[in-house]
PDB file of C-alpha atoms in Angstrom:
ATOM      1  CA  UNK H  54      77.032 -10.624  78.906  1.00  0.00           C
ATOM      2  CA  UNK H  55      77.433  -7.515  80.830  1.00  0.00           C
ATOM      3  CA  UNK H  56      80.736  -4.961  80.827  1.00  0.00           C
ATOM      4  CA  UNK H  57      81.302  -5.718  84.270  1.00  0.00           C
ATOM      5  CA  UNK H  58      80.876  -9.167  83.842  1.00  0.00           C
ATOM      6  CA  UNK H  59      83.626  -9.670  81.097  1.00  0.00           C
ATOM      7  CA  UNK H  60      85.872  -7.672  82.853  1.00  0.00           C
ATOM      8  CA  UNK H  61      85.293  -9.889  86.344  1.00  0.00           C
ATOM      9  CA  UNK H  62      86.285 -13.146  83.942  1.00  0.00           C
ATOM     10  CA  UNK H  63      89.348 -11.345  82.416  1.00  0.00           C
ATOM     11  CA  UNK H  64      91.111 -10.194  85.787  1.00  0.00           C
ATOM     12  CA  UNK H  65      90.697 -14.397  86.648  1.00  0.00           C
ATOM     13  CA  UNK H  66      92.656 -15.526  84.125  1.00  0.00           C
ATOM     14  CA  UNK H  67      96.220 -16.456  85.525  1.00  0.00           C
ATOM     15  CA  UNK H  68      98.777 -13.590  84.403  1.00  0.00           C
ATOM     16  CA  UNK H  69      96.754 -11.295  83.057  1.00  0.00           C
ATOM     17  CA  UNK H  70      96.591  -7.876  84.992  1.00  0.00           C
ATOM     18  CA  UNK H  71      95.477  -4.258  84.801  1.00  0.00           C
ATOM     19  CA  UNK H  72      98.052  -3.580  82.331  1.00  0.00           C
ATOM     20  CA  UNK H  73      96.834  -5.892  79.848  1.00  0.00           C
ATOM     21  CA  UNK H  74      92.981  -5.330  80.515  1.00  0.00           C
ATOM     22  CA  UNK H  75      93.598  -2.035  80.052  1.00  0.00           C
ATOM     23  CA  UNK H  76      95.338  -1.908  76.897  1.00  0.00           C
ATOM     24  CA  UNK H  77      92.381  -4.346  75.670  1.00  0.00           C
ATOM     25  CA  UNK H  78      90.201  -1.753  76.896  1.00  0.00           C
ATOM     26  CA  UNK H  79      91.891   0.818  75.461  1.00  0.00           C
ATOM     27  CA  UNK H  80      91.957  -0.957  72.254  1.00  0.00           C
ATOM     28  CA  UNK H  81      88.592  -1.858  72.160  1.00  0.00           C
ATOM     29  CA  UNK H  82      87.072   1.210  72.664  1.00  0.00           C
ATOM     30  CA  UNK H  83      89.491   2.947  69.433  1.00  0.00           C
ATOM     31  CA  UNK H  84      88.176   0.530  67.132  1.00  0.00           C
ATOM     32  CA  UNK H  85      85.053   0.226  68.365  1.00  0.00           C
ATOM     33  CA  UNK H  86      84.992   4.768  67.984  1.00  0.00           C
ATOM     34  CA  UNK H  87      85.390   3.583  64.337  1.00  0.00           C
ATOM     35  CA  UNK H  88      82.325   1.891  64.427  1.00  0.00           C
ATOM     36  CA  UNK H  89      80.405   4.034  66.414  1.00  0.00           C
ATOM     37  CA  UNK H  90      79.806   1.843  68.638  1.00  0.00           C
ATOM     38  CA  UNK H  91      82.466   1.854  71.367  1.00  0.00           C
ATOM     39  CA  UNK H  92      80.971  -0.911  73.351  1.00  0.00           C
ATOM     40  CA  UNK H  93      80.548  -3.688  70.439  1.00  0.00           C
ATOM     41  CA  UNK H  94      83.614  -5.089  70.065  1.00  0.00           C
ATOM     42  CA  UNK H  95      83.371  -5.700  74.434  1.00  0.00           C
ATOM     43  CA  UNK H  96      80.429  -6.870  74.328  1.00  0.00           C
ATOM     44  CA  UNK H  97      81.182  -9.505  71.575  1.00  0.00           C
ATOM     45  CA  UNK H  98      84.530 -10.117  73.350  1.00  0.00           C
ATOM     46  CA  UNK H  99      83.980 -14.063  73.346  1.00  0.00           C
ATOM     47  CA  UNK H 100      83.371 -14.413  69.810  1.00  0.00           C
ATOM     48  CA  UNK H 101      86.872 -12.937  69.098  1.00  0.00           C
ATOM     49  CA  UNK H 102      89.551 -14.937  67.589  1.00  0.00           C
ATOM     50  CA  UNK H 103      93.323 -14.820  69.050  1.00  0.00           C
ATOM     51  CA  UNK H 104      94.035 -12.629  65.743  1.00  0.00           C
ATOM     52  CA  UNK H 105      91.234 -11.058  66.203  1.00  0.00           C
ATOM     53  CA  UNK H 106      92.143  -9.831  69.965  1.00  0.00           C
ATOM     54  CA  UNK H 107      96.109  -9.371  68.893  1.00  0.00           C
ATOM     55  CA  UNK H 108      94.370  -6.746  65.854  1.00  0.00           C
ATOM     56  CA  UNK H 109      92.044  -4.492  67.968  1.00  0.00           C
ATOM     57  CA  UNK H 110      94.100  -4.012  71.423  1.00  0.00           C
ATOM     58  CA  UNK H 111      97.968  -4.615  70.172  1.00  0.00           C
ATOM     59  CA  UNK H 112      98.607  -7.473  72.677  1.00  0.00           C
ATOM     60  CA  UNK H 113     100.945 -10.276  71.828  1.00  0.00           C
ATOM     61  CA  UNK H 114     100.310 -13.343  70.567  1.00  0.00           C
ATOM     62  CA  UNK H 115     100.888 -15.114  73.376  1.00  0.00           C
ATOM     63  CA  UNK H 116      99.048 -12.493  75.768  1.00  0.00           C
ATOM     64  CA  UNK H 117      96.026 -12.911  73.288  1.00  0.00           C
ATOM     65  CA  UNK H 118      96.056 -16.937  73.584  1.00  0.00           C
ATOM     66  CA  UNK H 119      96.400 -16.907  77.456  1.00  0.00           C
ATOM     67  CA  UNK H 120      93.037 -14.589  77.271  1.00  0.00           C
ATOM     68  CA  UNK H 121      91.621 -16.650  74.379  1.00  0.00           C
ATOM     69  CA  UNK H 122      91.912 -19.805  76.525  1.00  0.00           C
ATOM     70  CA  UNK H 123      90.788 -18.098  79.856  1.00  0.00           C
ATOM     71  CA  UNK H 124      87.702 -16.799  78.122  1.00  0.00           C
ATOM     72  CA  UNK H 125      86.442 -20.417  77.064  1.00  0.00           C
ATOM     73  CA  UNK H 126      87.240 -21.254  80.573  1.00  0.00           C
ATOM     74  CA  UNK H 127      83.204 -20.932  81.466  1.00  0.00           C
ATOM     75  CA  UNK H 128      83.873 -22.080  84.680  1.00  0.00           C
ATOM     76  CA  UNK H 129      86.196 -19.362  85.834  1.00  0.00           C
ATOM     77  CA  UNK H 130      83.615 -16.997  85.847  1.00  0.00           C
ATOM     78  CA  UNK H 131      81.065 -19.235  87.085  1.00  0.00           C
ATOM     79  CA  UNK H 132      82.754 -20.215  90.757  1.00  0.00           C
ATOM     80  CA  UNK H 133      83.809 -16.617  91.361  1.00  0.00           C
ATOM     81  CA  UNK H 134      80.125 -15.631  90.434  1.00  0.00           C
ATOM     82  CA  UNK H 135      78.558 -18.358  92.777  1.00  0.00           C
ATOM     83  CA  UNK H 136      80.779 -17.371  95.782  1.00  0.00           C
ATOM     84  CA  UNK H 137      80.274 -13.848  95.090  1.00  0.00           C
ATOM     85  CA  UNK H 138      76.492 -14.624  95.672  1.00  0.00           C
ATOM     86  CA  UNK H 139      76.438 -17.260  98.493  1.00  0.00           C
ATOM     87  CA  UNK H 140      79.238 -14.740 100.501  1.00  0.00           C
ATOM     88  CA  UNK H 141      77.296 -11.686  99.734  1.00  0.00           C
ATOM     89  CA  UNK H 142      80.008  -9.510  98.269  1.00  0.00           C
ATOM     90  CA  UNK H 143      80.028  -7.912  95.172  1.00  0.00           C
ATOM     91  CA  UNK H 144      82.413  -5.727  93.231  1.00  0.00           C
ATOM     92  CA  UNK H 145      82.767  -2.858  91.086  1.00  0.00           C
ATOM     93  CA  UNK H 146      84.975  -2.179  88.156  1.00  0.00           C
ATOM     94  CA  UNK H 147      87.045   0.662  86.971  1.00  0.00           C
ATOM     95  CA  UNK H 148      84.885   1.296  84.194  1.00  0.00           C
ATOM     96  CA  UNK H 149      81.719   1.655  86.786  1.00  0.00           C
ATOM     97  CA  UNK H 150      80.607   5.252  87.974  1.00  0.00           C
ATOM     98  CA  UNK H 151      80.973   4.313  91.255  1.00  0.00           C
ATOM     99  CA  UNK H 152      84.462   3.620  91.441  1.00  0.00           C
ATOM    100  CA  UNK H 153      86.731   5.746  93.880  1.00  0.00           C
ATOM    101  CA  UNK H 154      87.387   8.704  91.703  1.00  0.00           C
ATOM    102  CA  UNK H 155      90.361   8.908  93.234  1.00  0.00           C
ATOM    103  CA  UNK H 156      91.397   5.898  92.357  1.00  0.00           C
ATOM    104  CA  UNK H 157      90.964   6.411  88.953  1.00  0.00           C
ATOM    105  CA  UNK H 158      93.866   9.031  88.795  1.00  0.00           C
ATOM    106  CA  UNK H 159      96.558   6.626  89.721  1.00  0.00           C
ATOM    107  CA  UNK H 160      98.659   5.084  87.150  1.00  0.00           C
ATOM    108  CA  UNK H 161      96.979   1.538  85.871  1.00  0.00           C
ATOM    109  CA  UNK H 162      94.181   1.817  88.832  1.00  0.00           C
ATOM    110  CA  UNK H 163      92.796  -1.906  89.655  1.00  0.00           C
ATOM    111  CA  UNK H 164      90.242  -3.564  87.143  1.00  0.00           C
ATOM    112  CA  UNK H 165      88.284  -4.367  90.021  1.00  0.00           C
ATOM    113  CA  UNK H 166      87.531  -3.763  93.693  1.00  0.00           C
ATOM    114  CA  UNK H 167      86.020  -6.719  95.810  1.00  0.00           C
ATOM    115  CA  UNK H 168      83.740  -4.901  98.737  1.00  0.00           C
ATOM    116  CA  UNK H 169      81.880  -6.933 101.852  1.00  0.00           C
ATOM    117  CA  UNK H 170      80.022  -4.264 103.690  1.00  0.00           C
ATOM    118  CA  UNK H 171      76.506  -5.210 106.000  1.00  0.00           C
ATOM    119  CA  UNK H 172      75.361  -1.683 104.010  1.00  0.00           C
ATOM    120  CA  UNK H 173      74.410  -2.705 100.527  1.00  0.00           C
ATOM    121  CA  UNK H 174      74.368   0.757  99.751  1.00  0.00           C
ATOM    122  CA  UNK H 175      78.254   1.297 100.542  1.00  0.00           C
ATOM    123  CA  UNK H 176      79.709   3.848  98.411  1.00  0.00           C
ATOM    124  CA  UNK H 177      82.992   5.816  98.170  1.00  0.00           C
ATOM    125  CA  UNK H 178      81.575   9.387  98.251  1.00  0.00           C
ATOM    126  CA  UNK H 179      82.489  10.218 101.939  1.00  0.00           C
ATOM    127  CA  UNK H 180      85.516  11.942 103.355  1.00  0.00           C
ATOM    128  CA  UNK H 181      88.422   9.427 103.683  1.00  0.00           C
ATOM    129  CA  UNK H 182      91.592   9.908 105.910  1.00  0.00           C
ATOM    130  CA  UNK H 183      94.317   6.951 105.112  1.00  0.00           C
ATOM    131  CA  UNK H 184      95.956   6.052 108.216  1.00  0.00           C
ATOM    132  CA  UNK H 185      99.734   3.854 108.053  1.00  0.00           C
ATOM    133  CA  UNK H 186     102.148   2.931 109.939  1.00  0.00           C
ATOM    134  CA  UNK H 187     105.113   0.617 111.028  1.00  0.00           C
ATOM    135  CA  UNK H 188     103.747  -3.398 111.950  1.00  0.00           C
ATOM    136  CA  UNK H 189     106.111  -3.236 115.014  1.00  0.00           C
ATOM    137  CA  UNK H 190     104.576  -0.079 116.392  1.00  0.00           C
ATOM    138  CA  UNK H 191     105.700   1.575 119.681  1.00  0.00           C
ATOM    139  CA  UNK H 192     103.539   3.016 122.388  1.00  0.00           C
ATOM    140  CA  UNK H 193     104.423   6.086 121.516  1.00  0.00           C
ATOM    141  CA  UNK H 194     102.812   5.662 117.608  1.00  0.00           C
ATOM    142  CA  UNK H 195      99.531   3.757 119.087  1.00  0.00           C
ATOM    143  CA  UNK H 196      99.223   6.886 121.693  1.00  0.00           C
ATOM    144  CA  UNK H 197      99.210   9.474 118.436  1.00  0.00           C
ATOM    145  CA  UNK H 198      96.816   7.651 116.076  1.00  0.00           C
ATOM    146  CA  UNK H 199      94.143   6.991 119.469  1.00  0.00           C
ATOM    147  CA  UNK H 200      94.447  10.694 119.493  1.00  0.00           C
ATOM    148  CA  UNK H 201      94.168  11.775 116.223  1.00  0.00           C
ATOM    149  CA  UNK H 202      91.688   9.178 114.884  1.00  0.00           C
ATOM    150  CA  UNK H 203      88.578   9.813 117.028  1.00  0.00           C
ATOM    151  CA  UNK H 204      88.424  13.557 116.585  1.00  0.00           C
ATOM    152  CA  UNK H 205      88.731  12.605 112.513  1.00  0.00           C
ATOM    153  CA  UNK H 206      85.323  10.263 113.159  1.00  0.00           C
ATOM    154  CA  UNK H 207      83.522  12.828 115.061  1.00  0.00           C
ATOM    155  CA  UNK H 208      84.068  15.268 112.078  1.00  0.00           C
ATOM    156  CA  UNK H 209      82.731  12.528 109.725  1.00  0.00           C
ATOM    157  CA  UNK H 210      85.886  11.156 108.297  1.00  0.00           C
ATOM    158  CA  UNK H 211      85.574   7.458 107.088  1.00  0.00           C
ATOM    159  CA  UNK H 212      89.544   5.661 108.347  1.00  0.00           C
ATOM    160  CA  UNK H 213      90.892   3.517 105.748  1.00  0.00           C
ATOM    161  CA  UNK H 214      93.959   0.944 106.325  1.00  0.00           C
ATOM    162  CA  UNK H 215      95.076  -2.081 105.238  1.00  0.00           C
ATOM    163  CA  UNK H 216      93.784  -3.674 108.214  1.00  0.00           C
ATOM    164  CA  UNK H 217      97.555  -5.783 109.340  1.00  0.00           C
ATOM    165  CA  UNK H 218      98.992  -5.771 112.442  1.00  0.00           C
ATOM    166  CA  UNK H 219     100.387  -2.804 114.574  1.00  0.00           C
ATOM    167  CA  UNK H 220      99.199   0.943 113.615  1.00  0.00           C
ATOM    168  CA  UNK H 221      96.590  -0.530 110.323  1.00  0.00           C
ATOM    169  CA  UNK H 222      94.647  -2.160 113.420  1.00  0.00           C
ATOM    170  CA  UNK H 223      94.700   0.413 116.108  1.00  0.00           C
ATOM    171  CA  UNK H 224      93.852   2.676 113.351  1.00  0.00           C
ATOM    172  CA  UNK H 225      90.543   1.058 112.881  1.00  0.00           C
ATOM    173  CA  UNK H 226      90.214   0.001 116.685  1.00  0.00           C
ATOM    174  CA  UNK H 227      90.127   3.588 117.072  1.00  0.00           C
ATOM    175  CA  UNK H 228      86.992   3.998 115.035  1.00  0.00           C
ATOM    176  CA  UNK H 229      84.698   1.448 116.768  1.00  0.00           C
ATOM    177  CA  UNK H 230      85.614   2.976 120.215  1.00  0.00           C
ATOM    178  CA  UNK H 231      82.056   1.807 121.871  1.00  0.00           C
ATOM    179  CA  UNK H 232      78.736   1.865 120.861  1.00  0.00           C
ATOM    180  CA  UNK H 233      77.934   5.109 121.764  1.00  0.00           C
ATOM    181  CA  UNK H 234      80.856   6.909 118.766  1.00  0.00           C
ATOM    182  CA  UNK H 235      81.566   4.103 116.159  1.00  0.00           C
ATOM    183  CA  UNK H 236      82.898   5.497 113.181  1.00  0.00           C
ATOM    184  CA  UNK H 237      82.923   3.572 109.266  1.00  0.00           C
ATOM    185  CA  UNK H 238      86.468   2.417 108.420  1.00  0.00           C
ATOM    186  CA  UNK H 239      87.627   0.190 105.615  1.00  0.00           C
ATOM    187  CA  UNK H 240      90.215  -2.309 105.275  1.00  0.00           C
ATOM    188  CA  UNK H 241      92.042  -2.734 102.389  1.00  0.00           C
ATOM    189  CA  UNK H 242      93.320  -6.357 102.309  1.00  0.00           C
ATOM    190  CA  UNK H 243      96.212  -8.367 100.249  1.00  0.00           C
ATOM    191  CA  UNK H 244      94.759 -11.355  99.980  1.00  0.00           C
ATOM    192  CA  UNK H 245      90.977 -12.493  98.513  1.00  0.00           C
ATOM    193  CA  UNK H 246      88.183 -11.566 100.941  1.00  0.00           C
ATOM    194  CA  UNK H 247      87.217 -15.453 101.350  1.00  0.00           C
ATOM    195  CA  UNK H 248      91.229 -15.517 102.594  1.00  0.00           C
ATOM    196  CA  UNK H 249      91.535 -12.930 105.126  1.00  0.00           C
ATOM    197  CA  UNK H 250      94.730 -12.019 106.302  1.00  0.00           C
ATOM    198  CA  UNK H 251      95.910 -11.988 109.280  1.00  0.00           C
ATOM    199  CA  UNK H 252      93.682 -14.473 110.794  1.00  0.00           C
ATOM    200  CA  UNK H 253      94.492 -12.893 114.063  1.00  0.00           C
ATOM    201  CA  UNK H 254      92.324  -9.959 113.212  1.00  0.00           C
ATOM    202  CA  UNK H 255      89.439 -11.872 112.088  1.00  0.00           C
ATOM    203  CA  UNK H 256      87.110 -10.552 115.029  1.00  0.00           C
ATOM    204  CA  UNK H 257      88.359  -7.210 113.712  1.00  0.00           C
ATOM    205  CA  UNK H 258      87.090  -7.462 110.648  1.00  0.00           C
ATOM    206  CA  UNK H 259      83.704  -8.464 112.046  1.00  0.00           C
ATOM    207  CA  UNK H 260      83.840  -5.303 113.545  1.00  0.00           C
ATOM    208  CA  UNK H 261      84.291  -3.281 110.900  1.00  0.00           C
ATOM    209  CA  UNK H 262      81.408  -4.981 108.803  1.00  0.00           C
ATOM    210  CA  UNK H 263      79.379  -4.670 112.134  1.00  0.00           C
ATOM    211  CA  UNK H 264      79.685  -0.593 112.271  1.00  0.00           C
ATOM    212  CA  UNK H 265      78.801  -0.137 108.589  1.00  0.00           C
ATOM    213  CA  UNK H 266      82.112  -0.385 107.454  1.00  0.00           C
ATOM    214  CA  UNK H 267      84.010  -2.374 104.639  1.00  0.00           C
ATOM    215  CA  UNK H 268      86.432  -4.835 103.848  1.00  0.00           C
ATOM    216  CA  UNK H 269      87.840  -4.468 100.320  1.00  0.00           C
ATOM    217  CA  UNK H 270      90.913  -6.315  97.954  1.00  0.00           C
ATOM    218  CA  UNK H 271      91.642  -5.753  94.606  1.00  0.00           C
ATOM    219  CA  UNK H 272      92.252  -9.804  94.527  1.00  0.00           C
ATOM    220  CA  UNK H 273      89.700 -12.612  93.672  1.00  0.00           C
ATOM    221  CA  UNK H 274      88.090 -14.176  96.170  1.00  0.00           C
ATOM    222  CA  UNK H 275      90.342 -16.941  97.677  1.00  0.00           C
ATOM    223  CA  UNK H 276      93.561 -15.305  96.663  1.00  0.00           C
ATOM    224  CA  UNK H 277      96.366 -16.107  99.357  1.00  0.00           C
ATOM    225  CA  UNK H 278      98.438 -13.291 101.083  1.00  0.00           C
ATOM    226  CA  UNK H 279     101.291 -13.045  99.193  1.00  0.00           C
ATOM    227  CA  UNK H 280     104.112 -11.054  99.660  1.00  0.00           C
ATOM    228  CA  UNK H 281     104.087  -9.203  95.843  1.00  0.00           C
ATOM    229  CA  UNK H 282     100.196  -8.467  96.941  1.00  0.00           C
ATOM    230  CA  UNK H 283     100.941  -5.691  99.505  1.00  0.00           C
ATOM    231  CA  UNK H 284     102.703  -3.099  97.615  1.00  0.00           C
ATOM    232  CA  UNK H 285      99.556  -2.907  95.388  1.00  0.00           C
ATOM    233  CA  UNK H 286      97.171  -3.146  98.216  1.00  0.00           C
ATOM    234  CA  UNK H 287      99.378  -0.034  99.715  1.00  0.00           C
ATOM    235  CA  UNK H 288      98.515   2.012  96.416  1.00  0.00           C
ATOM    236  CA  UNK H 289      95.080   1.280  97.167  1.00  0.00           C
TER     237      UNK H 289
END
C-alpha cells in the first residue's frame, strides 16, 4: 500500500492525531535510516506487532493498540476511499511535495488536507492573502474588506478564509464579484467536506468551486462541526 494511503487510514482511527502520526513517522524513518531503507518499516506498517510499533516510534502501549486495532479495521480505509472517489475529492499529505510549504513550518502541521476544487490541477503555489474577522461584523468591517479584497484579486492574490459567517464570507463574496473579475479563493472548513458548515453558505461554497476555487478541512469526510475543530482550522 502506498505512503499516502497508510497515512489516510492512520489519521481515521479515533484519537489518534498529528502528534502521534508524527512521532510514528518520526520513528519510522530513524530506524528505518538504520536500515537504509527509510521507507520499509512504513510500508510494512500492517505487518507490525503492538511491540513492534511501541519499539520503532516510542508510543505507548496503549497508543500502539488503539493504532494496532485501527489498522485491522480494513473498512476504515475502505469507506473514506469510496467517498473520496464517488465525491471527487482527494487529499494530500504532509509528507507529499505538494503540500503548502508553508504549512509545513508550523508546529505539528496536519497529516492531511482534504481539497474539492472543479480544477484537478489545484495547487498551493500561488500568492495567498488570509483574510479574518469578527462573525458579528459591522458595516464598517464589510466596507474595508470589499475594498481591500478586489484590488488583492486583480494583482493575482488567491483569498483564503474559513468560509463562516460575517467577514470569512464577504471575504470570499468579494472575490467572485461578477463574471467579468472572479478571483480563486479557498475555504478552510471545521467540519468534513461531506458536512459543510454553515449550511447557510452552501450556495457559497458552490461558488467558490464554480470560479476555480477550493474548499479544504484537515477533517475526514463526514466529520461534524465541532467546537474544538475551529481553533485548528484557524491555524490552517
Amino acid at each position: 500500500m502506498n505512503i499516502s494511503n497508510i497515512l489516510l487510514h492512520l489519521s481515521l482511527i479515533e484519537k489518534i492525531g498529528p502528534a502521534t502520526i508524527d512521532k510514528l513517522v518520526q520513528g519510522f524513518y530513524s530506524f528505518g535510516e538504520k536500515l537504509n531503507n527509510k521507507l520499509d518499516l512504513f510500508s510494512n506498517v500492517y505487518s507490525l506487532s503492538i511491540n513492534d510499533l511501541v519499539h520503532y516510534s516510542g508510543i505507548n502501549i496503549n497508543l500502539a493498540t488503539r493504532i494496532y486495532n485501527g489498522l485491522k479495521d480494513s473498512k476504515l480505509l475502505e469507506n473514506e476511499l469510496n467517498l473520496l472517489e464517488k465525491n471527487q475529492i482527494r487529499f494530500v499529505t504532509v509528507l507529499d511535495g505538494n503540500y503548502p510549504s508553508l504549512l509545513k513550518e508550523i508546529y505539528l502541521p496536519p497529516t492531511l488536507l482534504y481539497i474539492k476544487s472543479k480544477d484537478q490541477n489545484f495547487n498551493f503555489i500561488n500568492n495567498s492573502i488570509a483574510v479574518v474577522g469578527a462573525r458579528k461584523c459591522d458595516n464598517y468591517g464589510i466596507r474595508v474588506v470589499n475594498n481591500i479584497v478586489p484590488d488583492l484579486v486583480k494583482m493575482g492574490y488567491d483569498i483564503v478564509s474559513g468560509g463562516a459567517y460575517g467577514i470569512d464570507a464577504v471575504a470570499h463574496k468579494s472575490c467572485l464579484i461578477d463574471e467579468y473579475n472572479v478571483g480563486k479563493t479557498i475555504a478552510v472548513l471545521g467540519s468534513g467536506l461531506l458536512n459543510l458548515y454553515p449550511r447557510e453558505n452552501i450556495k457559497l461554497f458552490e461558488q467558490i468551486l464554480l470560479s476555480g476555487g477550493a474548499l479544504i478541512s484537515p477533517f475526514s469526510l463526514n466529520t461534524p462541526p465541532t467546537a474544538g475543530n475551529f481553533p485548528a482550522r484557524n491555524r490552517i
